[in-house]
mmCIF file of C-alpha atoms in Angstrom:
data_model
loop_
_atom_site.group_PDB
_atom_site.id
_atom_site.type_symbol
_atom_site.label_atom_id
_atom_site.label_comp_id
_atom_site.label_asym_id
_atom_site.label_seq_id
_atom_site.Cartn_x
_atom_site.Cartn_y
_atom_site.Cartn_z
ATOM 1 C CA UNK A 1 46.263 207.809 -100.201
ATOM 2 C CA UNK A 2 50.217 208.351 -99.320
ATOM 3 C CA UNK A 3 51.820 207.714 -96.230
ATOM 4 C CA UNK A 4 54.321 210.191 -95.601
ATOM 5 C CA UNK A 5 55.849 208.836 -92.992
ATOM 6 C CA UNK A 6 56.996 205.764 -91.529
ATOM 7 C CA UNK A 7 53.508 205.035 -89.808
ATOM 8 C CA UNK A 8 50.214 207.486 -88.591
ATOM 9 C CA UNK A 9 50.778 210.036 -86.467
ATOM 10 C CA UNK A 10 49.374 210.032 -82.874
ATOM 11 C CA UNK A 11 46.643 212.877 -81.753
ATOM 12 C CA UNK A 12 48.948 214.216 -78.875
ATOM 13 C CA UNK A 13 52.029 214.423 -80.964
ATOM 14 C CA UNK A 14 49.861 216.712 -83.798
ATOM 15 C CA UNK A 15 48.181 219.061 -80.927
ATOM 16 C CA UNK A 16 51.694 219.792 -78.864
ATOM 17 C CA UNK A 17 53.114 220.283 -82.609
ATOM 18 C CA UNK A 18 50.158 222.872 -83.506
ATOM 19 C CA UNK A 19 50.322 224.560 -80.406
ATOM 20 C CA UNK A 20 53.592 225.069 -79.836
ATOM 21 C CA UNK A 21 53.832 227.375 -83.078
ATOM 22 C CA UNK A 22 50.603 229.046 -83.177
ATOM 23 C CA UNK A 23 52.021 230.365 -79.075
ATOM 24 C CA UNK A 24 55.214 231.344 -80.947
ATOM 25 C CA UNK A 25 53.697 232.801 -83.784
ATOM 26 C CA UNK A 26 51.827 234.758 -81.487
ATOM 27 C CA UNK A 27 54.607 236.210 -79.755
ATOM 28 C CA UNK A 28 53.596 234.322 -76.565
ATOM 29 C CA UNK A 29 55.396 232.205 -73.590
ATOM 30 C CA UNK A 30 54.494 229.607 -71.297
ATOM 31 C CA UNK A 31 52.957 229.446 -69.116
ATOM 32 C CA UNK A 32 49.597 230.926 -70.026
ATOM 33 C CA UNK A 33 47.026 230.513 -66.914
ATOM 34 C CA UNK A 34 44.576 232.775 -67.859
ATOM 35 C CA UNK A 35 44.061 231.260 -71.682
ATOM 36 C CA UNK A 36 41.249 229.748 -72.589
ATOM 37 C CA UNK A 37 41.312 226.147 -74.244
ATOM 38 C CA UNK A 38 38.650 224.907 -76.913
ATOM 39 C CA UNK A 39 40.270 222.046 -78.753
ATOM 40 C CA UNK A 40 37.995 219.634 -80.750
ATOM 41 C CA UNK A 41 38.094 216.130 -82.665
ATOM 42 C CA UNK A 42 35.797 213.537 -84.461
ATOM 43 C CA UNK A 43 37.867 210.818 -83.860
ATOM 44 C CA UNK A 44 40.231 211.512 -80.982
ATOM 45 C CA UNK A 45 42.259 208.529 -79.963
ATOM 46 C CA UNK A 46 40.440 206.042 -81.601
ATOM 47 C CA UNK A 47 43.847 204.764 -83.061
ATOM 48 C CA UNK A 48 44.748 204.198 -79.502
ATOM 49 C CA UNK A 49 41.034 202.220 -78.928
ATOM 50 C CA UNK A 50 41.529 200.198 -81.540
ATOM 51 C CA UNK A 51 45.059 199.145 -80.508
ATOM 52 C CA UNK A 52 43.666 198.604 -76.716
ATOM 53 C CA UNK A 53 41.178 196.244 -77.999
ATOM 54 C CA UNK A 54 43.532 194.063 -79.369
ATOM 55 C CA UNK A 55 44.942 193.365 -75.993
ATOM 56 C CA UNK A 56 43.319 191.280 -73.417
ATOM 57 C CA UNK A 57 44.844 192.879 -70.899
ATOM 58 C CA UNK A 58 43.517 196.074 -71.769
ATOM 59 C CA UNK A 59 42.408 197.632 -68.280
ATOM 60 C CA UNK A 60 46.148 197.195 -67.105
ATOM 61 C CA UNK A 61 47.373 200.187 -69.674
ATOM 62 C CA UNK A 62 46.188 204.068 -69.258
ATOM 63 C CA UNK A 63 43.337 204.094 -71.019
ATOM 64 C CA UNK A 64 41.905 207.423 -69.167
ATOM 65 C CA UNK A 65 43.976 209.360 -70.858
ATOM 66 C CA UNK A 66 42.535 208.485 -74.311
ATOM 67 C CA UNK A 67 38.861 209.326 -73.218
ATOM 68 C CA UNK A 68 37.284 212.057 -76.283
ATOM 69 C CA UNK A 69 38.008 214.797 -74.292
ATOM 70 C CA UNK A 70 41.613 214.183 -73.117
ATOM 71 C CA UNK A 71 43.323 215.953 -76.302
ATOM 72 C CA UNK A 72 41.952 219.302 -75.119
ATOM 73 C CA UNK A 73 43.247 218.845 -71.459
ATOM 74 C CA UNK A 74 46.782 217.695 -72.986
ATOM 75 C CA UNK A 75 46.566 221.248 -74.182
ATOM 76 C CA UNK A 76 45.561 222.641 -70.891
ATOM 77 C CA UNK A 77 48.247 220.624 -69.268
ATOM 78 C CA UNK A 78 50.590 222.095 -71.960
ATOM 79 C CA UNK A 79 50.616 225.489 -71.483
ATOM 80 C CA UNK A 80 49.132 225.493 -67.796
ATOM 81 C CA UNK A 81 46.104 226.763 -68.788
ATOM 82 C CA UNK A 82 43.735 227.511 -65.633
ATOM 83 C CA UNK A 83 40.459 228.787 -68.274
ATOM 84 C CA UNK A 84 37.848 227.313 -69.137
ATOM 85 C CA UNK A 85 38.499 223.936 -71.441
ATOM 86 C CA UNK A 86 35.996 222.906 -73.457
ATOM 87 C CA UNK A 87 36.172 219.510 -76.595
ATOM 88 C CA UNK A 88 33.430 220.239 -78.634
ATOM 89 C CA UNK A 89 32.550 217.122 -81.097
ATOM 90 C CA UNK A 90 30.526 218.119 -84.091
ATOM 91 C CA UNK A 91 31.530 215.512 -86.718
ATOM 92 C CA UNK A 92 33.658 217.332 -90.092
ATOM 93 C CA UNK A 93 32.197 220.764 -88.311
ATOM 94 C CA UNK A 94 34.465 219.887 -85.238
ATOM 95 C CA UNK A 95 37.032 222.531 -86.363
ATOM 96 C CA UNK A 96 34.786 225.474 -87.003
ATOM 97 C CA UNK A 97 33.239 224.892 -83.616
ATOM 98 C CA UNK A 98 35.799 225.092 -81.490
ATOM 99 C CA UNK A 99 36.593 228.667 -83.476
ATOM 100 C CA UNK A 100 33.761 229.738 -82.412
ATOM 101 C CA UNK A 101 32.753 228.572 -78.673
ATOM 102 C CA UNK A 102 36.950 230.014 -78.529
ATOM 103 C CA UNK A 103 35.091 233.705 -79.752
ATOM 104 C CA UNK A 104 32.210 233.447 -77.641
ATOM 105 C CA UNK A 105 34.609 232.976 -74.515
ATOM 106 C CA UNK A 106 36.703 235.515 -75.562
ATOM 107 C CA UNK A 107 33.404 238.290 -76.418
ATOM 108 C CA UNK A 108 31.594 237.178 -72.633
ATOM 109 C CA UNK A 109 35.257 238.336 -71.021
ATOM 110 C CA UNK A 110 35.565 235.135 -69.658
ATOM 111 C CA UNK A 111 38.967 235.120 -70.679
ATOM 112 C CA UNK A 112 41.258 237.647 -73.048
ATOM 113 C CA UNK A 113 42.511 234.795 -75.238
ATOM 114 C CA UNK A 114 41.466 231.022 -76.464
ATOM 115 C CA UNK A 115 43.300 228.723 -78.173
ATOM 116 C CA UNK A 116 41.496 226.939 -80.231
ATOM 117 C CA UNK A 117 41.692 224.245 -83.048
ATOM 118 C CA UNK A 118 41.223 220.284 -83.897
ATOM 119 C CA UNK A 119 43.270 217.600 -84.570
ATOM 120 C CA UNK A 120 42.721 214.133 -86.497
ATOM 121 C CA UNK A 121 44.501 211.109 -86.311
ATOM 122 C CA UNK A 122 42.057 208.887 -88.438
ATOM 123 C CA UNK A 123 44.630 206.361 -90.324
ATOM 124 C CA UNK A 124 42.664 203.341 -88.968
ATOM 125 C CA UNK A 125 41.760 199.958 -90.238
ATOM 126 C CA UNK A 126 38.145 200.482 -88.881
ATOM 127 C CA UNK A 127 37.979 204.245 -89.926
ATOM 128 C CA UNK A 128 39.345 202.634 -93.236
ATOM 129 C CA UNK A 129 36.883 200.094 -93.378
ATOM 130 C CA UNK A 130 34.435 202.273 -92.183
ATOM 131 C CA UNK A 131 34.724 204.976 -95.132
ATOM 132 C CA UNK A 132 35.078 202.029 -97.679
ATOM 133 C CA UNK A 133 32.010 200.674 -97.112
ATOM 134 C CA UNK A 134 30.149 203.864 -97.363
ATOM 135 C CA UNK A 135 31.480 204.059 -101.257
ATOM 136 C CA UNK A 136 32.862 207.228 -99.891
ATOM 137 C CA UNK A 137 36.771 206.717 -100.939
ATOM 138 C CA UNK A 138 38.515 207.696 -104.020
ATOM 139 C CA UNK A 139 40.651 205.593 -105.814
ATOM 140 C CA UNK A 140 43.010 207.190 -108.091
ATOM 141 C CA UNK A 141 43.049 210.558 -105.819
ATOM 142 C CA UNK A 142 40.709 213.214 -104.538
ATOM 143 C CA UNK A 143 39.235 215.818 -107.365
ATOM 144 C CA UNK A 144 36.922 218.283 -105.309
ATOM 145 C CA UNK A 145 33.882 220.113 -107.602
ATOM 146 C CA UNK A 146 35.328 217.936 -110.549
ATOM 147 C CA UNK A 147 32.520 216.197 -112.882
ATOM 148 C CA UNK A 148 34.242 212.685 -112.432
ATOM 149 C CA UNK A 149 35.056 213.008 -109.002
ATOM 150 C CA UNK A 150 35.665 210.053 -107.454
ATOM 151 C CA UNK A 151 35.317 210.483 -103.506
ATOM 152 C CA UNK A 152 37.607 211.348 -100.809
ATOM 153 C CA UNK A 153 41.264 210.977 -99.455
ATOM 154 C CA UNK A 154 41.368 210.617 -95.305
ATOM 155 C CA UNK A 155 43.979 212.544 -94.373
ATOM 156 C CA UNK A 156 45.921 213.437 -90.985
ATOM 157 C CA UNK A 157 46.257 216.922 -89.370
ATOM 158 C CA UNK A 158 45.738 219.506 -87.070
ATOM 159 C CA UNK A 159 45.430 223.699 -87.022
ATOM 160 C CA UNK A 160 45.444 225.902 -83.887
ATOM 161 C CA UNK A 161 44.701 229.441 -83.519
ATOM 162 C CA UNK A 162 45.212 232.310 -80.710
ATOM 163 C CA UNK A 163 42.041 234.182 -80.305
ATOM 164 C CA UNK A 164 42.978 237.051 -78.690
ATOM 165 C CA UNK A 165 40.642 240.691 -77.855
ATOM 166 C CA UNK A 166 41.849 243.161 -79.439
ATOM 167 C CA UNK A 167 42.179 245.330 -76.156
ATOM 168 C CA UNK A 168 44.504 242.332 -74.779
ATOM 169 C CA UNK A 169 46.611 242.470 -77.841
ATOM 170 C CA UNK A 170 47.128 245.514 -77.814
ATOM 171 C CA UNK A 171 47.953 246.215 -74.453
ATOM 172 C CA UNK A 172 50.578 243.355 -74.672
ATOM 173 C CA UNK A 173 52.335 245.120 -78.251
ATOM 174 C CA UNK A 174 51.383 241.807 -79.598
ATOM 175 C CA UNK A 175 51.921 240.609 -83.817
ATOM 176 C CA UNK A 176 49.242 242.302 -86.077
ATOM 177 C CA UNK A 177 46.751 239.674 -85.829
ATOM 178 C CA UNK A 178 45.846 237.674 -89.499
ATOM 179 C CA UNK A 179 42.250 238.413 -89.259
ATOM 180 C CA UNK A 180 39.036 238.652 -87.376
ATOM 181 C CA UNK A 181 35.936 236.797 -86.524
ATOM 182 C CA UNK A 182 33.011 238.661 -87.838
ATOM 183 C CA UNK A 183 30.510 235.501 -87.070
ATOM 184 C CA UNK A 184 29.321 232.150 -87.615
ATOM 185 C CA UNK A 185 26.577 230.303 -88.505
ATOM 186 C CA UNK A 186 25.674 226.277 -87.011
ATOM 187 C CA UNK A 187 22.531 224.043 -87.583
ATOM 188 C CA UNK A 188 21.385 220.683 -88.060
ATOM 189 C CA UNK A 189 19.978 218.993 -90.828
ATOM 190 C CA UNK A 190 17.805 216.259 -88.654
ATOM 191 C CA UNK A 191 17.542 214.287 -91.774
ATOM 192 C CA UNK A 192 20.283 210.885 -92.563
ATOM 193 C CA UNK A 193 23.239 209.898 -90.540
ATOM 194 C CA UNK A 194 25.525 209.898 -93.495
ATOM 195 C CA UNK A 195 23.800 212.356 -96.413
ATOM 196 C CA UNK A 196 22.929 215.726 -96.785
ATOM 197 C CA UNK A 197 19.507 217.219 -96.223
ATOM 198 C CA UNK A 198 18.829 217.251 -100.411
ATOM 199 C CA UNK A 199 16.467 220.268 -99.890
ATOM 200 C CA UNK A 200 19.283 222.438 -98.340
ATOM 201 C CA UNK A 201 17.552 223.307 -94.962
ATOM 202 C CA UNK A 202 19.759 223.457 -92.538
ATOM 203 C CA UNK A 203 22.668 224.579 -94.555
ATOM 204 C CA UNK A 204 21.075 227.358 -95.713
ATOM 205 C CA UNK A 205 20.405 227.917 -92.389
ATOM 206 C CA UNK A 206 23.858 228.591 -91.226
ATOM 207 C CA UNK A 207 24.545 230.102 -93.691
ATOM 208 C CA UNK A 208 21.728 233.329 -93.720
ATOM 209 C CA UNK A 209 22.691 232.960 -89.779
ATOM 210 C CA UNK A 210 26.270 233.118 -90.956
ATOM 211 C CA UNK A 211 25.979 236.622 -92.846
ATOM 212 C CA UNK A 212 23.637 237.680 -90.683
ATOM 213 C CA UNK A 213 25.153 237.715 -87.355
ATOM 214 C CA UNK A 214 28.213 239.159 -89.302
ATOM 215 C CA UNK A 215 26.724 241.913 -91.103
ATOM 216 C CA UNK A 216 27.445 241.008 -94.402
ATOM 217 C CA UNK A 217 25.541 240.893 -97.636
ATOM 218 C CA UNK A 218 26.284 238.127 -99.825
ATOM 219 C CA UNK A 219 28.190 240.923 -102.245
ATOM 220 C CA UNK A 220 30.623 241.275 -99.487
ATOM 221 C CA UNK A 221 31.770 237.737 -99.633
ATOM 222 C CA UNK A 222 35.011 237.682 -101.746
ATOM 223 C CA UNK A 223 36.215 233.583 -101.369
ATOM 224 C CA UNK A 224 34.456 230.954 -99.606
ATOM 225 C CA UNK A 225 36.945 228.022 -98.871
ATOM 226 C CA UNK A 226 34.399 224.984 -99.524
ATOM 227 C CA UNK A 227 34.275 221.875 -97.616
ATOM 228 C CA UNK A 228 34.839 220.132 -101.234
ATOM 229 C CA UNK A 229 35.277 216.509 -100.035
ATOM 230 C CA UNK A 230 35.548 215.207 -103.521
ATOM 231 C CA UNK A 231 32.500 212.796 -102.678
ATOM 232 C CA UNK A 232 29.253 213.122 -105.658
ATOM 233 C CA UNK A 233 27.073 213.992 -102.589
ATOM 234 C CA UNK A 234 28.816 216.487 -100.768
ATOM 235 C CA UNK A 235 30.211 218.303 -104.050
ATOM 236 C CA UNK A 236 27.093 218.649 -105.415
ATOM 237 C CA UNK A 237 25.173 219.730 -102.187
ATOM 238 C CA UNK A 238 27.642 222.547 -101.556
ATOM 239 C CA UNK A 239 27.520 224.352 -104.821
ATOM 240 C CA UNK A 240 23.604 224.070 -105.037
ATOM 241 C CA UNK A 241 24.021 225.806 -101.476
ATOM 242 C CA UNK A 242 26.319 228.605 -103.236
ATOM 243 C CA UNK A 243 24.319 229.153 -106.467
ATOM 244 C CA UNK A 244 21.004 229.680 -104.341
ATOM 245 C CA UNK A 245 22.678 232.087 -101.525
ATOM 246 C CA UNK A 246 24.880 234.196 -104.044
ATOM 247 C CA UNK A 247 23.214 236.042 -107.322
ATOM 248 C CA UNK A 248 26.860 236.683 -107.898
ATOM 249 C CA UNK A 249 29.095 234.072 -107.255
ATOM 250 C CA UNK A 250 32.454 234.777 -105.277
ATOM 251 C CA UNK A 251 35.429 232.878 -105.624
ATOM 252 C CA UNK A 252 35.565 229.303 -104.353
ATOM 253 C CA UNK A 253 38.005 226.397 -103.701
ATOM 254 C CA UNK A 254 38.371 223.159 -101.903
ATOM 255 C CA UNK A 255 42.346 222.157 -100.190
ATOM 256 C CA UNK A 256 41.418 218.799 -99.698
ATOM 257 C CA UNK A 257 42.879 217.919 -102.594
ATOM 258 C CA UNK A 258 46.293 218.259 -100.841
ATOM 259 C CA UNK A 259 45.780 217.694 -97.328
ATOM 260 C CA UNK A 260 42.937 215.160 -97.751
ATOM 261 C CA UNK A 261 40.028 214.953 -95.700
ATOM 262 C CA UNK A 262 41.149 215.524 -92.330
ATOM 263 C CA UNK A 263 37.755 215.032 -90.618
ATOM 264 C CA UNK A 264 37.178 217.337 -87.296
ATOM 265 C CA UNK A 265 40.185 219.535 -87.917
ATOM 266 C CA UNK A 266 39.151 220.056 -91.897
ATOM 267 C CA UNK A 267 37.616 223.208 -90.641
ATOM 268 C CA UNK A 268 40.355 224.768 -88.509
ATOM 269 C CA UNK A 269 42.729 223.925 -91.261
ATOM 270 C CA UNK A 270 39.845 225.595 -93.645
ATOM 271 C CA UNK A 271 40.198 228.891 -91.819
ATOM 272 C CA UNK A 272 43.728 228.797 -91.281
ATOM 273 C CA UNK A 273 43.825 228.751 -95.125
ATOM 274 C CA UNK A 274 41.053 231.787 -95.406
ATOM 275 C CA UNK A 275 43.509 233.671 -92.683
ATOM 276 C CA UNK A 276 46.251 233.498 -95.216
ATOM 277 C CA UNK A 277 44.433 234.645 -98.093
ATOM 278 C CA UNK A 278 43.823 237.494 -96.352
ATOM 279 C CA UNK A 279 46.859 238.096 -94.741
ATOM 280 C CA UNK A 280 48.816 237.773 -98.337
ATOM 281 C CA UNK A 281 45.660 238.477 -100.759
ATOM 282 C CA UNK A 282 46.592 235.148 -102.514
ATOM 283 C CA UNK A 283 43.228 232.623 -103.147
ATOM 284 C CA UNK A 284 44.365 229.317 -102.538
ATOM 285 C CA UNK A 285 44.003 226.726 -105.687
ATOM 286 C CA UNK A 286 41.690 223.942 -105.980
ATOM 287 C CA UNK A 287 44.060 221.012 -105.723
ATOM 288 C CA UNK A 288 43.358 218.305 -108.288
ATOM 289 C CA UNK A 289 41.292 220.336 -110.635
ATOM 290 C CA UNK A 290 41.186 218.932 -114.210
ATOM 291 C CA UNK A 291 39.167 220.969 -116.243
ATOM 292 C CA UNK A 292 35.974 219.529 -115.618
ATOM 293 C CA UNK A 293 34.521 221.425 -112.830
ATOM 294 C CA UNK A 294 30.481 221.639 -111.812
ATOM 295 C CA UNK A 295 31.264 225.539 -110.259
ATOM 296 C CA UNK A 296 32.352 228.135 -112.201
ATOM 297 C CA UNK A 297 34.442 230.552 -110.287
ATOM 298 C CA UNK A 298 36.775 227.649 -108.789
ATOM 299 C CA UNK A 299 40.366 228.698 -108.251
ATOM 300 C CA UNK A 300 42.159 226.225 -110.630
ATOM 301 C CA UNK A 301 45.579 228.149 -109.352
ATOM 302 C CA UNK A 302 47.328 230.700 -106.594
ATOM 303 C CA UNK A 303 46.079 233.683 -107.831
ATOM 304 C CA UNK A 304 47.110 237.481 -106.265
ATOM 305 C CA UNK A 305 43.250 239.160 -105.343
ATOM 306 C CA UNK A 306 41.780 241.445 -103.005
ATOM 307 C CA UNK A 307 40.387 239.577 -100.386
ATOM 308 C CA UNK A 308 38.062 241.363 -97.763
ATOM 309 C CA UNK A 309 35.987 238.472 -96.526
ATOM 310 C CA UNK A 310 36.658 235.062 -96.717
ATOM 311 C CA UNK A 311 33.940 232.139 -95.730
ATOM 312 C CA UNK A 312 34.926 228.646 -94.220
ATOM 313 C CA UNK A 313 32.161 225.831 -94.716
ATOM 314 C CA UNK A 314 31.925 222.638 -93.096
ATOM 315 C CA UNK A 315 29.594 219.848 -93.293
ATOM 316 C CA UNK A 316 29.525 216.996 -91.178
ATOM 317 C CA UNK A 317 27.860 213.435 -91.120
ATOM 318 C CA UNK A 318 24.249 213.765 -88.940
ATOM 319 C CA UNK A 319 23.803 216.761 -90.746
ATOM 320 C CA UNK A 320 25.970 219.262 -88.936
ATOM 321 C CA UNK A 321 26.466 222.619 -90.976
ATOM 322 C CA UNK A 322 28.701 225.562 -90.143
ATOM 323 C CA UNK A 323 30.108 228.348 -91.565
ATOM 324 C CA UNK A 324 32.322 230.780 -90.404
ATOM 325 C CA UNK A 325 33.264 234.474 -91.643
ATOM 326 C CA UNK A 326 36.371 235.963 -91.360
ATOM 327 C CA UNK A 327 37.488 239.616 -92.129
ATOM 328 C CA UNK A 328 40.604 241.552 -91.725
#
């Protein structure tokens, strides 16, 4: 783990970051009444919790404003959203999630645009703590799919996205838009509070739901962005998942090695990443590969390829599975 900056970033501070940009990038300006707001997170302001606790005069300071939910209305309150706002908490499946309650408001008509994301803020001594007594953190750095991987690197982030109909967008002359949503896929592995379901149930699950409420055969799938956590469990449960739900195996890599594990938001950023790859037909590298990998069509580097569809994966402690597919 490096610290980039001075100390860990606060929630609020990532979200009015995010959102700021993806509204610009969007060719948007506040305000924006009528958009919806679906911003999610595992952790929300537990730094802030933690830091209240320490104080015996806790009740005196605003600690309202640090309930789960209060990163999504921070959004509302930043654009002057008057939508619906929803702050879905799924564990690591957060991100992916809030993508897609975003698409279901946006399909119903409920509103013409979301914006949706996560953010994580989990550089904590008892998220610390917490991670190092599951056995779950690396020590020399985090090596997704690798043979001798060691575990994983936490890491601090967040990734929003305008979802936007296509009849709003354009009407408005808006950007060409990165991608599209062709579906998702959610379940629930109702087996251990920390490990995958070792018989693949439920994330097979999402997954067939996954290509089936998209339309795809698995032949159609050109990259899946993995959740690749670097951890012996997770690793080896998501390319057992791959090898049984693809006779021909697409093209697969994990970007945790360079943002670290970013928790709730791990899946926004995850299909941020699968946006750009299809945007600029680059697959994005497997950061901290070292030769030794347990998956054999893992991007090792940025490589130029056609990309048509790209799946995002997520997998989430209590057994919470997604996947999302994305097309252009």
């Amino acid at each position: 783990m490096a610290l980039l900056g001075e100390q860990p970033a606060d929630l609020t501070d990532l979200l009015g970051l995010a959102v700021a940009e993806a509204i610009a990038d969007a060719g948007l300006s506040l305000p924006l009444p009528d958009c919806g707001v679906v911003i999610g997170s595992s952790r929300s302001f537990q730094s802030r919790w933690e830091g209240l606790a320490r104080q015996s005069d806790w009740a005196k300071h605003p600690w309202l404003e640090t309930l789960p939910h209060m990163g999504a209305i921070a959004v509302a309150r930043q654009i002057h959203s008057l939508g619906p706002v929803l702050a879905p908490m799924a564990a690591c499946a957060t991100g992916l999630t809030t993508i897609f309650q975003g698409y279901e408001l946006v399909r119903r008509g409920q509103c013409d645009r979301a914006i949706v994301g996560a953010a994580e803020a989990p550089i904590t001594p008892l998220t610390l703590a917490g991670f190092e007594q599951l056995g779950a953190l690396a020590t020399t750095g985090c090596y997704p799919f690798d043979r001798d991987r060691e575990g994983l690197a936490l890491g601090e982030g967040a990734a929003v996205l305008m979802l936007e109909s296509e009849t709003s967008l354009r009407a408005r002359g808006g950007p060409e838009p990165y991608g599209c949503i062709l579906g998702a896929g959610f379940s629930a592995d109702a087996y251990h509070r920390t490990a995958p379901d070792p018989e693949l149930r439920g994330s097979r699950l999402a997954l067939k739901n996954c290509l089936y409420y998209s339309g795809l055969t698995p032949d159609r799938v050109s990259y899946i962005h993995a959740h690749g956590t670097g951890t012996h469990l997770n690793d080896d449960h998501e390319v057992r998942l791959i090898r049984s739900g693809f006779s021909e195996l697409p093209w697969m890599s994990s970007t945790k090695g360079a943002t670290g594990h970013t928790l709730g938001a791990s899946g926004a950023i995850g299909a941020a990443v699968c946006l750009l790859a299809l945007r600029h037909g680059v697959l994005p590298p497997n950061v901290g590969d070292r030769g030794k990998s347990i998956y054999p069509r893992l991007v090792t580097e940025a490589v130029a390829a056609e990309v048509g569809v790209a799946l995002c994966l997520s997998f989430g402690f209590g057994g919470q599975n997604g996947a999302l597919a994305l097309g252009r």
